[in-house]
């Protein structure tokens, strides 16, 4: 479950920690096997194993005789019922699938841009709470980042470009006028950094609540 993945991810540090928005995006496209779907006959053969508990218990579940019996039964069923090659899609079906993919991508991009803009606006507020004189500067940085994001929205190969962590680092780098690494908020100790870190943590907590 997504909530288990998020909880485990919270215990990671630095580069091992996966951006929450990437996990949410992956969870939105992953789905359990459904043998009723067209062109998904392979999904008839599946076994679900619950590993949401701790490692020791998960290992016990896998070696459980009932679980092993289910795996064996699935293997035997798949061997006895080989999947036949599927028929090629018609031109009309290909067009429909492409149109659906384009609509889904547009909806995803719209949500991503809205999320990033909301995060940046909160960071602008964080700057203003520490130094009101820099509020306008912070808002200009927000506009610049949003402009780069919109120009980049045609390229979905770079997951890191969309991550909340990357957006915050770009904003902080501009406001602090220095290059920073992944752990910048731990290594740099000043009121502006602390304000941005608190705001970012609150933003992520709010998103977790919205998801749950």
mmCIF file of C-alpha atoms in Angstrom:
data_model
loop_
_atom_site.group_PDB
_atom_site.id
_atom_site.type_symbol
_atom_site.label_atom_id
_atom_site.label_comp_id
_atom_site.label_asym_id
_atom_site.label_seq_id
_atom_site.Cartn_x
_atom_site.Cartn_y
_atom_site.Cartn_z
ATOM 1 C CA UNK A 1 0.000 0.000 0.000
ATOM 2 C CA UNK A 2 1.088 3.576 -0.708
ATOM 3 C CA UNK A 3 0.932 4.587 2.950
ATOM 4 C CA UNK A 4 3.394 1.787 3.856
ATOM 5 C CA UNK A 5 5.767 2.880 1.090
ATOM 6 C CA UNK A 6 5.602 6.495 2.275
ATOM 7 C CA UNK A 7 6.297 5.454 5.861
ATOM 8 C CA UNK A 8 9.332 3.412 4.821
ATOM 9 C CA UNK A 9 10.548 6.241 2.600
ATOM 10 C CA UNK A 10 10.472 8.648 5.564
ATOM 11 C CA UNK A 11 13.239 6.618 7.219
ATOM 12 C CA UNK A 12 15.577 7.154 4.257
ATOM 13 C CA UNK A 13 18.065 10.027 4.025
ATOM 14 C CA UNK A 14 19.747 11.925 1.195
ATOM 15 C CA UNK A 15 19.729 10.353 -2.260
ATOM 16 C CA UNK A 16 18.120 7.149 -0.950
ATOM 17 C CA UNK A 17 14.943 9.106 -0.215
ATOM 18 C CA UNK A 18 12.504 9.068 -3.143
ATOM 19 C CA UNK A 19 10.583 12.322 -3.784
ATOM 20 C CA UNK A 20 6.998 11.961 -2.522
ATOM 21 C CA UNK A 21 5.462 13.265 -5.748
ATOM 22 C CA UNK A 22 7.329 10.567 -7.727
ATOM 23 C CA UNK A 23 5.925 7.881 -5.398
ATOM 24 C CA UNK A 24 2.426 9.322 -5.728
ATOM 25 C CA UNK A 25 2.740 9.374 -9.511
ATOM 26 C CA UNK A 26 3.933 5.756 -9.604
ATOM 27 C CA UNK A 27 1.113 4.684 -7.270
ATOM 28 C CA UNK A 28 -1.441 6.371 -9.541
ATOM 29 C CA UNK A 29 -0.377 4.334 -12.576
ATOM 30 C CA UNK A 30 0.150 0.997 -10.827
ATOM 31 C CA UNK A 31 -2.866 -1.249 -10.460
ATOM 32 C CA UNK A 32 -3.591 -4.787 -9.246
ATOM 33 C CA UNK A 33 -4.021 -7.582 -11.826
ATOM 34 C CA UNK A 34 -7.409 -7.559 -13.558
ATOM 35 C CA UNK A 35 -8.189 -10.557 -15.748
ATOM 36 C CA UNK A 36 -11.292 -8.877 -17.156
ATOM 37 C CA UNK A 37 -9.288 -6.237 -19.031
ATOM 38 C CA UNK A 38 -8.979 -6.718 -22.797
ATOM 39 C CA UNK A 39 -5.525 -7.755 -23.998
ATOM 40 C CA UNK A 40 -4.463 -8.639 -20.447
ATOM 41 C CA UNK A 41 -4.863 -12.400 -20.465
ATOM 42 C CA UNK A 42 -1.520 -12.780 -18.657
ATOM 43 C CA UNK A 43 -3.135 -11.176 -15.597
ATOM 44 C CA UNK A 44 -5.176 -14.318 -15.079
ATOM 45 C CA UNK A 45 -2.085 -15.853 -13.549
ATOM 46 C CA UNK A 46 -1.048 -13.963 -10.437
ATOM 47 C CA UNK A 47 -0.416 -14.376 -6.710
ATOM 48 C CA UNK A 48 -0.643 -11.496 -4.229
ATOM 49 C CA UNK A 49 1.670 -11.590 -1.184
ATOM 50 C CA UNK A 50 1.246 -9.101 1.643
ATOM 51 C CA UNK A 51 4.654 -7.715 2.647
ATOM 52 C CA UNK A 52 3.373 -4.579 4.364
ATOM 53 C CA UNK A 53 4.503 -5.895 7.757
ATOM 54 C CA UNK A 54 8.094 -6.124 8.998
ATOM 55 C CA UNK A 55 10.750 -8.146 7.187
ATOM 56 C CA UNK A 56 10.746 -11.156 9.507
ATOM 57 C CA UNK A 57 6.990 -11.596 9.351
ATOM 58 C CA UNK A 58 7.024 -11.036 5.598
ATOM 59 C CA UNK A 59 9.575 -13.838 5.189
ATOM 60 C CA UNK A 60 7.379 -16.096 7.306
ATOM 61 C CA UNK A 61 4.399 -15.313 5.095
ATOM 62 C CA UNK A 62 6.325 -16.232 1.958
ATOM 63 C CA UNK A 63 7.361 -19.597 3.395
ATOM 64 C CA UNK A 64 3.862 -20.263 4.694
ATOM 65 C CA UNK A 65 2.561 -23.496 3.175
ATOM 66 C CA UNK A 66 -0.677 -21.860 2.047
ATOM 67 C CA UNK A 67 1.242 -19.146 0.212
ATOM 68 C CA UNK A 68 3.571 -21.672 -1.407
ATOM 69 C CA UNK A 69 0.567 -23.714 -2.468
ATOM 70 C CA UNK A 70 -0.947 -20.642 -4.140
ATOM 71 C CA UNK A 71 2.303 -19.957 -6.002
ATOM 72 C CA UNK A 72 2.538 -23.577 -7.172
ATOM 73 C CA UNK A 73 -1.087 -23.562 -8.275
ATOM 74 C CA UNK A 74 -0.539 -20.373 -10.253
ATOM 75 C CA UNK A 75 2.545 -21.803 -11.975
ATOM 76 C CA UNK A 76 0.747 -25.020 -12.890
ATOM 77 C CA UNK A 77 -2.227 -23.094 -14.240
ATOM 78 C CA UNK A 78 -0.025 -20.860 -16.363
ATOM 79 C CA UNK A 79 1.873 -23.854 -17.795
ATOM 80 C CA UNK A 80 -1.346 -25.654 -18.675
ATOM 81 C CA UNK A 81 -2.898 -22.549 -20.256
ATOM 82 C CA UNK A 82 -0.274 -20.847 -22.409
ATOM 83 C CA UNK A 83 -1.165 -17.349 -23.536
ATOM 84 C CA UNK A 84 -1.928 -17.083 -27.227
ATOM 85 C CA UNK A 85 -0.487 -14.169 -29.198
ATOM 86 C CA UNK A 86 -2.910 -11.263 -29.157
ATOM 87 C CA UNK A 87 -4.335 -9.858 -32.321
ATOM 88 C CA UNK A 88 -2.852 -6.627 -33.543
ATOM 89 C CA UNK A 89 -4.753 -3.476 -32.675
ATOM 90 C CA UNK A 90 -6.788 -1.850 -35.384
ATOM 91 C CA UNK A 91 -5.856 1.623 -36.579
ATOM 92 C CA UNK A 92 -8.930 3.006 -34.826
ATOM 93 C CA UNK A 93 -7.915 1.369 -31.527
ATOM 94 C CA UNK A 94 -4.374 2.734 -31.851
ATOM 95 C CA UNK A 95 -5.736 6.253 -32.396
ATOM 96 C CA UNK A 96 -8.067 5.921 -29.400
ATOM 97 C CA UNK A 97 -5.235 4.727 -27.159
ATOM 98 C CA UNK A 98 -2.989 7.580 -28.299
ATOM 99 C CA UNK A 99 -5.726 10.139 -27.650
ATOM 100 C CA UNK A 100 -6.292 8.674 -24.202
ATOM 101 C CA UNK A 101 -2.552 8.820 -23.475
ATOM 102 C CA UNK A 102 -2.417 12.475 -24.534
ATOM 103 C CA UNK A 103 -5.391 13.399 -22.322
ATOM 104 C CA UNK A 104 -3.895 11.616 -19.331
ATOM 105 C CA UNK A 105 -0.555 13.322 -19.871
ATOM 106 C CA UNK A 106 -2.178 16.757 -20.116
ATOM 107 C CA UNK A 107 -4.094 16.158 -16.879
ATOM 108 C CA UNK A 108 -0.923 14.960 -15.150
ATOM 109 C CA UNK A 109 1.068 17.992 -16.321
ATOM 110 C CA UNK A 110 -1.673 20.344 -15.161
ATOM 111 C CA UNK A 111 -1.671 18.793 -11.678
ATOM 112 C CA UNK A 112 2.132 18.874 -11.511
ATOM 113 C CA UNK A 113 2.340 22.546 -12.475
ATOM 114 C CA UNK A 114 -0.381 23.484 -9.975
ATOM 115 C CA UNK A 115 1.436 21.587 -7.215
ATOM 116 C CA UNK A 116 4.781 23.220 -7.993
ATOM 117 C CA UNK A 117 3.252 26.704 -8.109
ATOM 118 C CA UNK A 118 1.551 26.124 -4.736
ATOM 119 C CA UNK A 119 4.852 24.977 -3.204
ATOM 120 C CA UNK A 120 6.713 27.986 -4.576
ATOM 121 C CA UNK A 121 4.081 30.414 -3.304
ATOM 122 C CA UNK A 122 4.439 28.914 0.168
ATOM 123 C CA UNK A 123 8.222 29.324 -0.065
ATOM 124 C CA UNK A 124 7.764 32.974 -1.061
ATOM 125 C CA UNK A 125 5.698 33.393 2.093
ATOM 126 C CA UNK A 126 8.446 31.711 4.108
ATOM 127 C CA UNK A 127 10.955 34.273 2.828
ATOM 128 C CA UNK A 128 8.596 37.161 3.607
ATOM 129 C CA UNK A 129 8.166 36.001 7.196
ATOM 130 C CA UNK A 130 11.926 36.276 7.710
ATOM 131 C CA UNK A 131 12.689 39.322 5.564
ATOM 132 C CA UNK A 132 9.786 41.272 4.043
ATOM 133 C CA UNK A 133 12.184 43.287 1.897
ATOM 134 C CA UNK A 134 13.026 40.143 -0.088
ATOM 135 C CA UNK A 135 9.403 39.107 -0.775
ATOM 136 C CA UNK A 136 9.398 40.693 -4.227
ATOM 137 C CA UNK A 137 12.723 39.052 -5.066
ATOM 138 C CA UNK A 138 11.358 35.694 -3.920
ATOM 139 C CA UNK A 139 8.261 36.100 -6.092
ATOM 140 C CA UNK A 140 10.427 36.883 -9.110
ATOM 141 C CA UNK A 141 12.369 33.686 -8.445
ATOM 142 C CA UNK A 142 9.046 31.821 -8.324
ATOM 143 C CA UNK A 143 8.033 33.250 -11.698
ATOM 144 C CA UNK A 144 11.398 32.336 -13.221
ATOM 145 C CA UNK A 145 11.202 28.745 -11.990
ATOM 146 C CA UNK A 146 7.606 28.390 -13.213
ATOM 147 C CA UNK A 147 8.646 29.689 -16.630
ATOM 148 C CA UNK A 148 11.399 27.070 -16.828
ATOM 149 C CA UNK A 149 8.977 24.375 -15.646
ATOM 150 C CA UNK A 150 6.418 25.222 -18.337
ATOM 151 C CA UNK A 151 9.091 25.179 -21.041
ATOM 152 C CA UNK A 152 10.194 21.795 -19.743
ATOM 153 C CA UNK A 153 6.701 20.271 -19.539
ATOM 154 C CA UNK A 154 7.058 18.478 -22.882
ATOM 155 C CA UNK A 155 9.806 16.242 -21.483
ATOM 156 C CA UNK A 156 8.651 13.588 -19.023
ATOM 157 C CA UNK A 157 11.860 11.535 -19.044
ATOM 158 C CA UNK A 158 13.455 13.437 -16.179
ATOM 159 C CA UNK A 159 11.440 12.504 -13.084
ATOM 160 C CA UNK A 160 13.793 14.460 -10.837
ATOM 161 C CA UNK A 161 12.969 17.723 -12.598
ATOM 162 C CA UNK A 162 9.403 17.507 -11.290
ATOM 163 C CA UNK A 163 10.280 16.527 -7.724
ATOM 164 C CA UNK A 164 9.406 18.788 -4.807
ATOM 165 C CA UNK A 165 12.976 18.449 -3.507
ATOM 166 C CA UNK A 166 14.385 19.701 -6.806
ATOM 167 C CA UNK A 167 11.997 22.684 -6.869
ATOM 168 C CA UNK A 168 12.920 23.663 -3.308
ATOM 169 C CA UNK A 169 16.653 23.331 -4.048
ATOM 170 C CA UNK A 170 16.327 25.558 -7.119
ATOM 171 C CA UNK A 171 14.418 28.174 -5.128
ATOM 172 C CA UNK A 172 16.836 28.052 -2.201
ATOM 173 C CA UNK A 173 19.873 28.215 -4.499
ATOM 174 C CA UNK A 174 18.541 31.434 -6.059
ATOM 175 C CA UNK A 175 17.624 33.014 -2.738
ATOM 176 C CA UNK A 176 20.878 32.052 -1.012
ATOM 177 C CA UNK A 177 23.023 32.901 -4.065
ATOM 178 C CA UNK A 178 25.095 29.744 -3.702
ATOM 179 C CA UNK A 179 25.301 26.168 -4.945
ATOM 180 C CA UNK A 180 23.731 23.682 -2.533
ATOM 181 C CA UNK A 181 23.611 19.898 -2.176
ATOM 182 C CA UNK A 182 20.846 17.486 -1.168
ATOM 183 C CA UNK A 183 21.360 18.125 2.557
ATOM 184 C CA UNK A 184 21.574 21.913 2.325
ATOM 185 C CA UNK A 185 18.979 22.536 5.027
ATOM 186 C CA UNK A 186 20.985 20.496 7.536
ATOM 187 C CA UNK A 187 24.356 22.034 6.693
ATOM 188 C CA UNK A 188 23.281 25.710 6.445
ATOM 189 C CA UNK A 189 22.027 27.281 9.646
ATOM 190 C CA UNK A 190 20.294 30.633 9.233
ATOM 191 C CA UNK A 191 16.713 31.949 9.716
ATOM 192 C CA UNK A 192 15.893 31.915 5.984
ATOM 193 C CA UNK A 193 16.943 28.290 5.559
ATOM 194 C CA UNK A 194 15.015 27.228 8.667
ATOM 195 C CA UNK A 195 11.881 29.044 7.480
ATOM 196 C CA UNK A 196 12.017 27.370 4.053
ATOM 197 C CA UNK A 197 12.651 23.949 5.625
ATOM 198 C CA UNK A 198 9.701 24.277 8.035
ATOM 199 C CA UNK A 199 7.436 25.394 5.168
ATOM 200 C CA UNK A 200 8.564 22.505 2.959
ATOM 201 C CA UNK A 201 7.958 19.971 5.757
ATOM 202 C CA UNK A 202 4.460 21.378 6.337
ATOM 203 C CA UNK A 203 3.732 21.208 2.597
ATOM 204 C CA UNK A 204 4.713 17.534 2.466
ATOM 205 C CA UNK A 205 2.674 16.690 5.581
ATOM 206 C CA UNK A 206 -0.387 18.401 4.094
ATOM 207 C CA UNK A 207 0.005 16.394 0.889
ATOM 208 C CA UNK A 208 0.168 13.154 2.858
ATOM 209 C CA UNK A 209 -3.076 14.042 4.623
ATOM 210 C CA UNK A 210 -4.749 14.856 1.284
ATOM 211 C CA UNK A 211 -3.682 11.495 -0.147
ATOM 212 C CA UNK A 212 -4.909 9.522 2.842
#
